[in-house]
Amino acid sequence: MWGWWLCRDGGRSWACQGLREVTAWSWRCGRACCCRCCCCIAASATRPPACPRLGGPRIPSLGRELAAPTMGLSPVPSCPQADVVDCGGLDLGVLPDNITKEARFLSLQNNQLQEIPYNELSRLSGLRTLDLHNNLISSEGLPDEAFESLGQLQHLYVAHNRLSLAPQFLPRSLRVADLAANQVTQIFPLTFGEKPALRSVYLHNNQLGNSGLPSDAFRGSEAIATLSLSNNQLSYLPPSLPAALERLHLQNNLIAKVPRGALSRQTQLRELYLQHNRLTDSGLDATTFSKLHSLEYLDLSHNQLATVPVGLPETLTILHLGRNRIRQVEAARLRGARSLRYLLLQHNELGATGLPARALRPLRALHALHLYGNRLEQVPAGLPRRLAALLMPHNLVAALGARDLASTPSLTELNLAYNRLTSARLHRRAFHRLPALRCLDLAGNQLTRMPAGLPGVLRALRLQRNQLRTLEPESLAGLGQLQELGLAHNRLRVGDIWPGTWHELQALQVLDLSHNELSFVPPDLPESLEVLHLQGNRISHVGPDAFLSTPRLRALYLRANRLHLTSIEPQAFLGLPHLRVVDTADNPEQVLVHLPPSAPRRPRAGGS
């Protein structure tokens, strides 16, 4: 009798068919089984298809135990249409032999398949999509003739297998081919060639060298728009790439040269990824990018370039040159890229004269300039007026004059963290001409007092890791829209915070006073405060009135102070109905915390 029976063995469960794989006999129900311990649960009295289809029972995945094995198979929704067969995640070791010819979509992903027999696959001539993703299929297990009969196949997914060679022949009807994350070393002329409908090819994370990618690999497939060859072993840009390319991924290879004319036909290319290669100035020439009249994104980061490439197209919007060896930006090199909005030059070798005033002036559309991790000693002169974000942390800037930022009235974000700024050389009107500034980061400098003349629209001010010793009301006056204030890792004491300091900060939500020298919670904090960081101070007692002014407080961090078991008064949190987090870890003793009745009782750091 043919039937489907659920077997369980060592915590595993699966279905076996009839008497084809008999390995044990169950005396409990008098039937043969395909494993050592059979639960004798009939899933069907007749022979069902090996994979679920409309109207057929779903076979449980390997490793899935039934909660009540004596109650029969739990109902699982079947596929939405008869021509869709989903056998994914069933730990199948062989291709099911009873998939109907009507199948149009066949998913066999996440199984244990090692081969795809030609005689089984050839019956499925109507397949449009075949998904073999994440199996154990080798090139020996995927014969070249396997796809000859699949004349209607449009989508093929064989990523994450063990292919060492690409199939020599794929159907002419193909639109998407994914062979990524294999061990492919060789592509053949008809693998992707002569496929007029082919649009996307994914070959990243393989072992392809230039010798394994013939010059006619894409001949007759001029409609390919996306080609991914990243994470391979290419030493130069492949020749004869499809003319219709829009996205070309070549990052993480060994490319040291782009041959002359290699990109002369790709006039529709919009995105070109060449980061993490071995490109030098000699590996590019004046015509490398000049014919790319549609290029918008160019990533050349993590190479060995000493100068900005010439011949950049006017359409370029994003240029990534980070992690190279660029010492100077010549004005002529950027003159043609008038549409540039994002210029990334971080972690290069730009020094005092690395950015002359005329270099960036032509970039009138520039929105963001990334310069962190260089050797710049001052803010570059002649910055474009529309610049909105200037990021210069980890440089050598020691002074900021009254007019150093005068040319950038549209600036909304300024990051000068981890430079060498001192209060004596930070002009009191340095930020006076920045009416739109929302975020100012001056962390990691040598400031001993708060900067003066901060714009009233400021939302975030970061001053951690300086040498601040005092806070006065005048230094924070007019910052009624400030929402985040970072003062961690300074030298503040409660006695050095003047009365009325927080008075005008009516929008402040996050205040970080961690790692200072505070002996108790500062009084009269803003009513709007929601998150308060006080960790790493010298606080030994929290009185009953400590948070009377902050009824909206949600999170309080008191770890690594000098608190003991009863250091926090029982009434301290009574007026805080929104309080959810109280962190008291790493104190001398476990701290007893009394939350208000409306707060949920759930674990908090430090066992409080």
mmCIF file of N, CA, C and O in Angstrom, residues 4 10 24 33 58 75 141 206 213 299 354 424 514:
data_model
loop_
_atom_site.group_PDB
_atom_site.id
_atom_site.type_symbol
_atom_site.label_atom_id
_atom_site.label_comp_id
_atom_site.label_asym_id
_atom_site.label_seq_id
_atom_site.Cartn_x
_atom_site.Cartn_y
_atom_site.Cartn_z
ATOM 1 N N TRP A 4 1.882 7.945 2.984
ATOM 2 C CA TRP A 4 2.903 8.837 3.528
ATOM 3 C C TRP A 4 2.857 8.731 5.034
ATOM 4 O O TRP A 4 1.807 8.898 5.653
ATOM 5 N N GLY A 10 15.506 10.411 16.933
ATOM 6 C CA GLY A 10 16.486 11.268 17.592
ATOM 7 C C GLY A 10 16.104 12.729 17.574
ATOM 8 O O GLY A 10 16.936 13.599 17.412
ATOM 9 N N ALA A 24 12.961 0.155 9.066
ATOM 10 C CA ALA A 24 12.492 -0.338 10.363
ATOM 11 C C ALA A 24 11.036 -0.766 10.249
ATOM 12 O O ALA A 24 10.324 -0.391 9.325
ATOM 13 N N CYS A 33 8.665 1.406 8.023
ATOM 14 C CA CYS A 33 9.000 2.824 8.160
ATOM 15 C C CYS A 33 10.381 3.069 7.570
ATOM 16 O O CYS A 33 11.196 2.162 7.478
ATOM 17 N N ARG A 58 0.826 19.380 2.786
ATOM 18 C CA ARG A 58 2.170 19.939 2.956
ATOM 19 C C ARG A 58 3.010 18.976 3.788
ATOM 20 O O ARG A 58 2.604 18.557 4.849
ATOM 21 N N PRO A 75 -2.502 21.141 9.656
ATOM 22 C CA PRO A 75 -2.769 21.723 8.337
ATOM 23 C C PRO A 75 -1.851 22.900 8.062
ATOM 24 O O PRO A 75 -1.638 23.756 8.906
ATOM 25 N N GLY A 141 27.342 17.885 -10.639
ATOM 26 C CA GLY A 141 25.944 17.569 -10.395
ATOM 27 C C GLY A 141 24.970 18.398 -11.201
ATOM 28 O O GLY A 141 23.757 18.240 -11.066
ATOM 29 N N ASN A 206 32.751 34.812 -6.088
ATOM 30 C CA ASN A 206 33.249 33.612 -6.746
ATOM 31 C C ASN A 206 34.775 33.709 -6.821
ATOM 32 O O ASN A 206 35.391 34.433 -6.037
ATOM 33 N N LEU A 213 36.988 34.753 -17.796
ATOM 34 C CA LEU A 213 35.891 35.562 -18.319
ATOM 35 C C LEU A 213 36.239 35.952 -19.749
ATOM 36 O O LEU A 213 36.915 36.944 -19.992
ATOM 37 N N ASP A 299 32.312 55.069 -7.073
ATOM 38 C CA ASP A 299 32.996 54.733 -5.819
ATOM 39 C C ASP A 299 34.392 54.206 -6.143
ATOM 40 O O ASP A 299 34.550 53.116 -6.682
ATOM 41 N N GLY A 354 46.119 71.230 0.885
ATOM 42 C CA GLY A 354 45.482 70.157 0.118
ATOM 43 C C GLY A 354 44.196 70.553 -0.570
ATOM 44 O O GLY A 354 43.815 69.951 -1.579
ATOM 45 N N ALA A 424 40.489 79.723 23.530
ATOM 46 C CA ALA A 424 41.173 80.985 23.219
ATOM 47 C C ALA A 424 41.194 81.273 21.725
ATOM 48 O O ALA A 424 41.222 82.445 21.307
ATOM 49 N N SER A 514 27.570 62.341 31.862
ATOM 50 C CA SER A 514 28.327 61.196 32.369
ATOM 51 C C SER A 514 29.815 61.502 32.419
ATOM 52 O O SER A 514 30.323 62.351 31.683
#
